[in-house]
Each structure stands twice: as C-alpha cells, then as structure tokens.
Amino acid sequence: VLLPSVTGVSATDALLRFLANYAEMAVPAELLAERNRLLQTMRVHARALSSLRCGMVAEPDLLTDLACWLHECGISIPCAITTGHQRQLDKLPLEQITLGDYHALEQQLATTSALDLLLAPASLPLHQGLSRLPVVELGLHESLHFTRPERLRLGYAGAQQLIFTLLEKTGASPLHP
C-alpha cells in the first residue's frame, strides 16, 4: 500500500485500517484512545491553529506528509519550497510551491505576506528577514529521532505532539494532556 502521509488523523486512520485488515484484527483500544486525544486537542486549539500561516522548506515526501496534516488542522501554507517535483505535489493544498533552495525561499518570503512560523531543516541558514520567524525543525536534522522520542510525528500521538510544538513556537502556550 502506498500512503501519501503518515501524520495526522486521516493518514493514521488509513494506515491502521490497512494494518488491521492485513492482520485480520481490530485496531487496539490504546490507539483509539490516542485518536480521541488528538481529536480533542484539535477541537481545543482549532481557533489558534486555523489562524496560523506557515512557510515550509522540505523535500517532496516530507512536504507532502506535513502539508496534508497541517491542512487537516486548518493551517494555511502560503509558500513552500522543495527540491524536486513529484506528482503528489500537484494535489497538495498549498497556495504556491516553488522548486529551489535557500535563495528561492528568500525570494518567496519577500513576496509573501506575514508568516507566523517556518517549518524547515535545522541546517537552513537563517539570517536577515528569516531570523525573525520561529522555526520548527524538519527532516533528518531533527536531532535524530533515536535520541529525541518526543519529536515523533508518526501516528496520532506524533500528530498531537506536532500541534503542541507549533503552538508553543508561536506563543500560544498549549496545555499538554
């Protein structure tokens, strides 16, 4: 099975549905409880999430994964920069996708109205106008998942953690469960 995303409610539902059918078992109650906690978090923070405007810099697969989830949360993504074109990018709910690098990002941000947040690799050099934006680190430079399990994005719990990270970076100070 090919899943375009592994983060968020819809993506995790699809993954668990596939695994449950394959194993001929029901989805475990613990995972359904995680799903309910994620939905509750989305309800509680819906207003704050829907007012966010995020820019993204990511390779095509990661861009696809997170853009789908951010859109599901009601977050606007006025600009996105990626390194290459893949068919799945054409289906993303993004206002504009630019193929390029750091220089393309600078040009894009110069013409994009105010952003609240930038989702980008930690290795991205931030200076001039970019340094004013809070950054959520993406990709392999996320201090390696092996040593930072709290940075998980997979599944319901990972999607919930990403919501908290986005809100904390923008100063919304979410209440953790």
PDB file of C-alpha atoms in Angstrom, residues 37-109:
ATOM      1  CA  ARG A  37      -6.940  12.641  22.499  1.00  0.00           C
ATOM      2  CA  LEU A  38      -5.739  14.018  19.157  1.00  0.00           C
ATOM      3  CA  LEU A  39      -9.272  14.997  18.114  1.00  0.00           C
ATOM      4  CA  GLN A  40      -9.805  16.693  21.481  1.00  0.00           C
ATOM      5  CA  THR A  41      -6.546  18.622  21.058  1.00  0.00           C
ATOM      6  CA  MET A  42      -7.645  19.713  17.587  1.00  0.00           C
ATOM      7  CA  ARG A  43     -11.017  20.903  18.960  1.00  0.00           C
ATOM      8  CA  VAL A  44      -9.497  22.791  21.872  1.00  0.00           C
ATOM      9  CA  HIS A  45      -6.927  24.566  19.702  1.00  0.00           C
ATOM     10  CA  ALA A  46      -8.950  24.928  16.478  1.00  0.00           C
ATOM     11  CA  ARG A  47      -9.049  28.730  16.567  1.00  0.00           C
ATOM     12  CA  ALA A  48      -5.307  29.098  17.191  1.00  0.00           C
ATOM     13  CA  LEU A  49      -4.440  26.503  14.548  1.00  0.00           C
ATOM     14  CA  SER A  50      -6.699  27.958  11.874  1.00  0.00           C
ATOM     15  CA  SER A  51      -5.130  31.387  12.280  1.00  0.00           C
ATOM     16  CA  LEU A  52      -1.575  30.132  11.645  1.00  0.00           C
ATOM     17  CA  ARG A  53       0.265  30.902   8.410  1.00  0.00           C
ATOM     18  CA  CYS A  54       3.283  28.672   7.903  1.00  0.00           C
ATOM     19  CA  GLY A  55       6.033  28.544   5.323  1.00  0.00           C
ATOM     20  CA  MET A  56       7.672  25.194   4.606  1.00  0.00           C
ATOM     21  CA  VAL A  57      11.017  24.056   3.255  1.00  0.00           C
ATOM     22  CA  ALA A  58      11.214  20.293   2.798  1.00  0.00           C
ATOM     23  CA  GLU A  59      11.968  17.518   0.369  1.00  0.00           C
ATOM     24  CA  PRO A  60       8.879  16.382  -1.588  1.00  0.00           C
ATOM     25  CA  ASP A  61       7.886  13.376   0.562  1.00  0.00           C
ATOM     26  CA  LEU A  62       8.122  15.272   3.840  1.00  0.00           C
ATOM     27  CA  LEU A  63       6.381  18.288   2.312  1.00  0.00           C
ATOM     28  CA  THR A  64       3.524  16.040   1.176  1.00  0.00           C
ATOM     29  CA  ASP A  65       3.236  14.365   4.572  1.00  0.00           C
ATOM     30  CA  LEU A  66       3.167  17.511   6.664  1.00  0.00           C
ATOM     31  CA  ALA A  67       1.223  19.743   4.271  1.00  0.00           C
ATOM     32  CA  CYS A  68      -1.661  17.268   4.314  1.00  0.00           C
ATOM     33  CA  TRP A  69      -1.683  17.219   8.107  1.00  0.00           C
ATOM     34  CA  LEU A  70      -1.351  20.994   8.519  1.00  0.00           C
ATOM     35  CA  HIS A  71      -4.226  21.489   6.082  1.00  0.00           C
ATOM     36  CA  GLU A  72      -6.289  18.983   8.081  1.00  0.00           C
ATOM     37  CA  CYS A  73      -5.670  21.209  11.118  1.00  0.00           C
ATOM     38  CA  GLY A  74      -6.794  24.316   9.228  1.00  0.00           C
ATOM     39  CA  ILE A  75      -3.299  25.824   8.982  1.00  0.00           C
ATOM     40  CA  SER A  76      -2.588  27.958   5.919  1.00  0.00           C
ATOM     41  CA  ILE A  77       0.632  27.355   3.959  1.00  0.00           C
ATOM     42  CA  PRO A  78       1.091  30.332   1.637  1.00  0.00           C
ATOM     43  CA  CYS A  79       4.555  29.281   0.473  1.00  0.00           C
ATOM     44  CA  ALA A  80       6.516  26.070   0.223  1.00  0.00           C
ATOM     45  CA  ILE A  81       9.956  25.349  -1.172  1.00  0.00           C
ATOM     46  CA  THR A  82      11.037  21.878  -2.225  1.00  0.00           C
ATOM     47  CA  THR A  83      13.970  20.350  -4.036  1.00  0.00           C
ATOM     48  CA  GLY A  84      12.220  18.447  -6.799  1.00  0.00           C
ATOM     49  CA  HIS A  85       8.881  17.820  -8.438  1.00  0.00           C
ATOM     50  CA  GLN A  86       6.799  14.723  -7.825  1.00  0.00           C
ATOM     51  CA  ARG A  87       3.227  14.063  -8.949  1.00  0.00           C
ATOM     52  CA  GLN A  88       1.866  14.114  -5.394  1.00  0.00           C
ATOM     53  CA  LEU A  89       2.881  17.784  -5.047  1.00  0.00           C
ATOM     54  CA  ASP A  90       0.237  18.782  -7.594  1.00  0.00           C
ATOM     55  CA  LYS A  91      -2.501  17.543  -5.239  1.00  0.00           C
ATOM     56  CA  LEU A  92      -1.333  19.420  -2.146  1.00  0.00           C
ATOM     57  CA  PRO A  93      -3.478  22.144  -0.576  1.00  0.00           C
ATOM     58  CA  LEU A  94      -0.737  24.769  -0.919  1.00  0.00           C
ATOM     59  CA  GLU A  95      -1.073  28.268  -2.267  1.00  0.00           C
ATOM     60  CA  GLN A  96       2.313  28.149  -4.007  1.00  0.00           C
ATOM     61  CA  ILE A  97       5.089  25.565  -4.377  1.00  0.00           C
ATOM     62  CA  THR A  98       8.499  26.661  -5.600  1.00  0.00           C
ATOM     63  CA  LEU A  99      11.278  24.353  -6.699  1.00  0.00           C
ATOM     64  CA  GLY A 100      14.515  25.683  -5.342  1.00  0.00           C
ATOM     65  CA  ASP A 101      16.774  26.213  -2.380  1.00  0.00           C
ATOM     66  CA  TYR A 102      17.502  28.811   0.295  1.00  0.00           C
ATOM     67  CA  HIS A 103      17.663  31.651  -2.248  1.00  0.00           C
ATOM     68  CA  ALA A 104      14.224  30.695  -3.578  1.00  0.00           C
ATOM     69  CA  LEU A 105      12.934  30.830  -0.008  1.00  0.00           C
ATOM     70  CA  GLU A 106      14.284  34.345   0.487  1.00  0.00           C
ATOM     71  CA  GLN A 107      12.606  35.474  -2.743  1.00  0.00           C
ATOM     72  CA  GLN A 108       9.342  33.758  -1.858  1.00  0.00           C
ATOM     73  CA  LEU A 109       9.222  35.289   1.617  1.00  0.00           C
TER      74      LEU A 109
END
